[in-house]
mmCIF file of C-alpha atoms in Angstrom:
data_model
loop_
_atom_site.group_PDB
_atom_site.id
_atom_site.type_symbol
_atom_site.label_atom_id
_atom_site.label_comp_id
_atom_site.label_asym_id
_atom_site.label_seq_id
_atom_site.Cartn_x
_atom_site.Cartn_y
_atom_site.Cartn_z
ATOM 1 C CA UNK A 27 140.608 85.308 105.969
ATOM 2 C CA UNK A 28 138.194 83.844 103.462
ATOM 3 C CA UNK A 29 136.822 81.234 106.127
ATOM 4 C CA UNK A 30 136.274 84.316 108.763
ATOM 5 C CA UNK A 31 134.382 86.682 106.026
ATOM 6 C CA UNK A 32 132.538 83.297 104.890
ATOM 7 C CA UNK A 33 131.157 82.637 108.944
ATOM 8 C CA UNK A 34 130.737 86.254 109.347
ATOM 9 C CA UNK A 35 128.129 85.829 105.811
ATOM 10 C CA UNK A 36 126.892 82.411 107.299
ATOM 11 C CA UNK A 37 125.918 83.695 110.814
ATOM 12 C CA UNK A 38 124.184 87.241 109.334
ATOM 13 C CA UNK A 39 122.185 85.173 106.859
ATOM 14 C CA UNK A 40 121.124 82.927 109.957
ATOM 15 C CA UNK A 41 120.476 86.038 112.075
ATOM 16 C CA UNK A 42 118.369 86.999 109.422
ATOM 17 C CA UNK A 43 116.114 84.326 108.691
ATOM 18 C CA UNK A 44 115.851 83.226 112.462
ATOM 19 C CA UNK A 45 114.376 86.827 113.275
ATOM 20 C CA UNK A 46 112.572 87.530 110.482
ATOM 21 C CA UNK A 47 109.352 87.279 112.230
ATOM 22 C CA UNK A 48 110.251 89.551 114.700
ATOM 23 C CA UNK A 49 110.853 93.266 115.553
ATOM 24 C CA UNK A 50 111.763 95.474 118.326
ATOM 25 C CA UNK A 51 111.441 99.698 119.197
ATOM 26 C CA UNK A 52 113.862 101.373 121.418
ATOM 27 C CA UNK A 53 112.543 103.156 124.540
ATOM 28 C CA UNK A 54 113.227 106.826 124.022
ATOM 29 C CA UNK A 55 113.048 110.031 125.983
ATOM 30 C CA UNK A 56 109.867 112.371 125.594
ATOM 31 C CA UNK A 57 110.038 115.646 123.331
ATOM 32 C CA UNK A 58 109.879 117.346 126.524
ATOM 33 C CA UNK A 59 112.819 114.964 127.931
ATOM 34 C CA UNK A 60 110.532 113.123 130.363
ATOM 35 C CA UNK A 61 111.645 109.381 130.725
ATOM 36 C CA UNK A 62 109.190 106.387 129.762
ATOM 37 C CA UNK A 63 107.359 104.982 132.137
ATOM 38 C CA UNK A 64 106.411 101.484 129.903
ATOM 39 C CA UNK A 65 106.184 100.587 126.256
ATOM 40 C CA UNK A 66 104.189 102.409 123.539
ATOM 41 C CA UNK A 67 102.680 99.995 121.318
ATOM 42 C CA UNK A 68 101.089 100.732 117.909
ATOM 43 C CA UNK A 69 98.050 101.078 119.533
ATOM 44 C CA UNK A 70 99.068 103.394 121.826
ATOM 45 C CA UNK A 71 98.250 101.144 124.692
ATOM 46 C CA UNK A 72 100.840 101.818 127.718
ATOM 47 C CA UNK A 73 102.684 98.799 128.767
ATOM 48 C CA UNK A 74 104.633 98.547 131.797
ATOM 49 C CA UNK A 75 108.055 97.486 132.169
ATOM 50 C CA UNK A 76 108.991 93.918 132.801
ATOM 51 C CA UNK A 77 105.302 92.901 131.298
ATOM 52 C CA UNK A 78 104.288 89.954 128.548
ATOM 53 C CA UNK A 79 101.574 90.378 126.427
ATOM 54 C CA UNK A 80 99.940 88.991 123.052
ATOM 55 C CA UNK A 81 98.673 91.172 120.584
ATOM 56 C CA UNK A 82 94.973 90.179 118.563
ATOM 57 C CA UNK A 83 98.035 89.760 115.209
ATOM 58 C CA UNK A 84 99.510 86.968 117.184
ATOM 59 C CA UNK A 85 102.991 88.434 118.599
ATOM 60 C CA UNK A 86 104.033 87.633 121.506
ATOM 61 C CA UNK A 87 105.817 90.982 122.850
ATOM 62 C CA UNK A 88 107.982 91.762 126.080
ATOM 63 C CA UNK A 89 108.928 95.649 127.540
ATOM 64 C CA UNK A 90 111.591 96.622 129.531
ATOM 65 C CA UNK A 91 113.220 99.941 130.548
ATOM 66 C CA UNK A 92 115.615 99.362 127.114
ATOM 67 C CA UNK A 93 113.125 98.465 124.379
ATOM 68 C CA UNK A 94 109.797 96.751 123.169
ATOM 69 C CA UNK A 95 110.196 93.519 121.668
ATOM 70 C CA UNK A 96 107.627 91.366 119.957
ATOM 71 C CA UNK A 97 107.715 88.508 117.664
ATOM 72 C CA UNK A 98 105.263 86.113 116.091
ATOM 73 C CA UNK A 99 104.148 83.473 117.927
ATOM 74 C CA UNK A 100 104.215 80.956 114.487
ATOM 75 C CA UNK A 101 105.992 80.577 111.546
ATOM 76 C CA UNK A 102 105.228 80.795 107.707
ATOM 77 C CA UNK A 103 105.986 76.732 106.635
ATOM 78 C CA UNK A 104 108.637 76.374 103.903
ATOM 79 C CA UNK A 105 109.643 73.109 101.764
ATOM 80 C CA UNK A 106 106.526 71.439 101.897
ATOM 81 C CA UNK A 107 104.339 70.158 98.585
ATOM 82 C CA UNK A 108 102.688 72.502 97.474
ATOM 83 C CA UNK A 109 100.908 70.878 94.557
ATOM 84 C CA UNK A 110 99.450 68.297 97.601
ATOM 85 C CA UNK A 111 99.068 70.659 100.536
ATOM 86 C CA UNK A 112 97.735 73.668 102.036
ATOM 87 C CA UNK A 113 98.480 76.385 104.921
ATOM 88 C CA UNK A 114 95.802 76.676 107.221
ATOM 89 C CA UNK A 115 96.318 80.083 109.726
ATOM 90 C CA UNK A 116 93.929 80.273 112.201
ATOM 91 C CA UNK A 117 94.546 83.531 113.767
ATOM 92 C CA UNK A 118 92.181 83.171 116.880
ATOM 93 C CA UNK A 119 94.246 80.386 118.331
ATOM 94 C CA UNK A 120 97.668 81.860 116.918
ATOM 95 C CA UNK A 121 98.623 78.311 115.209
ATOM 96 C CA UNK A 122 99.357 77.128 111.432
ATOM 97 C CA UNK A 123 98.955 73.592 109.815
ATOM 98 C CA UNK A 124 100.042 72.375 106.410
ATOM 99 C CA UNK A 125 96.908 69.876 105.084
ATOM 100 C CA UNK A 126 96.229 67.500 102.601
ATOM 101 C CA UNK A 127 94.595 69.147 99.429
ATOM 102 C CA UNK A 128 92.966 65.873 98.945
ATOM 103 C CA UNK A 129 92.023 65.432 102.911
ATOM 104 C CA UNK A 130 92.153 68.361 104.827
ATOM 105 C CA UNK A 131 91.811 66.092 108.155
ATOM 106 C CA UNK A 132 95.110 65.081 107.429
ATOM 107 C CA UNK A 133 98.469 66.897 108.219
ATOM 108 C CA UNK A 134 101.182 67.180 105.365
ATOM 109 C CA UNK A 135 104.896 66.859 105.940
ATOM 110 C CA UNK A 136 106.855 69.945 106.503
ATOM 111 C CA UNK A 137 110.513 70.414 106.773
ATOM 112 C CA UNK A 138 111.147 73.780 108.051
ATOM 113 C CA UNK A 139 109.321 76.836 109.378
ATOM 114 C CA UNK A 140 110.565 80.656 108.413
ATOM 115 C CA UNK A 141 109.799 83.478 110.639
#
């Protein structure tokens, strides 16, 4: 019993930290019951269903008849030196690096990205 409850904890920390980055809004009915016809985004920009898009925050996002989904398209590095290295977000090209303080030409090593 102990092993099952300890897998269950396991696999809803992992769930967790693997969509952390991540977030999804259901497709509902209108007040006046009409159905959707595409995805409302925070915008309020119609999307249709079965579309793909990227939003200027850098999430990747998806509608279908069931929901919206979007995540973001890089992660926040984790485990790295900090006292040697820095992030570097560039939000126009949707990518991260983890630099040298010393020489920023120069990648760092990184063990593990978070969401």
């Amino acid at each position: 019993m102990k092993f099952i409850l300890a897998t269950i904890f396991a696999f809803g920390i992992l769930v967790t930290i693997c969509n952390a980055g991540c977030f999804t809004k259901l497709n509902k009915p209108s007040l006046d019951g009409d159905e959707p016809k595409g995805c409302l985004d925070k915008n309020g920009v119609l999307h249709e269903f079965n579309t793909r898009w990227k939003t200027k925050n850098c999430f990747d996002c998806s509608c279908d008849t069931e929901e919206m989904s979007c995540c973001k398209v890089y992660g926040r590095p984790a485990n790295y030196d900090q006292s040697k290295c820095f992030v570097k977000y560039d939000k126009h090209a949707c990518t991260v690096e983890v630099l040298q303080k010393e020489d920023p030409t120069k990648l760092c090593e990184r063990y593990g990205m978070a969401g």
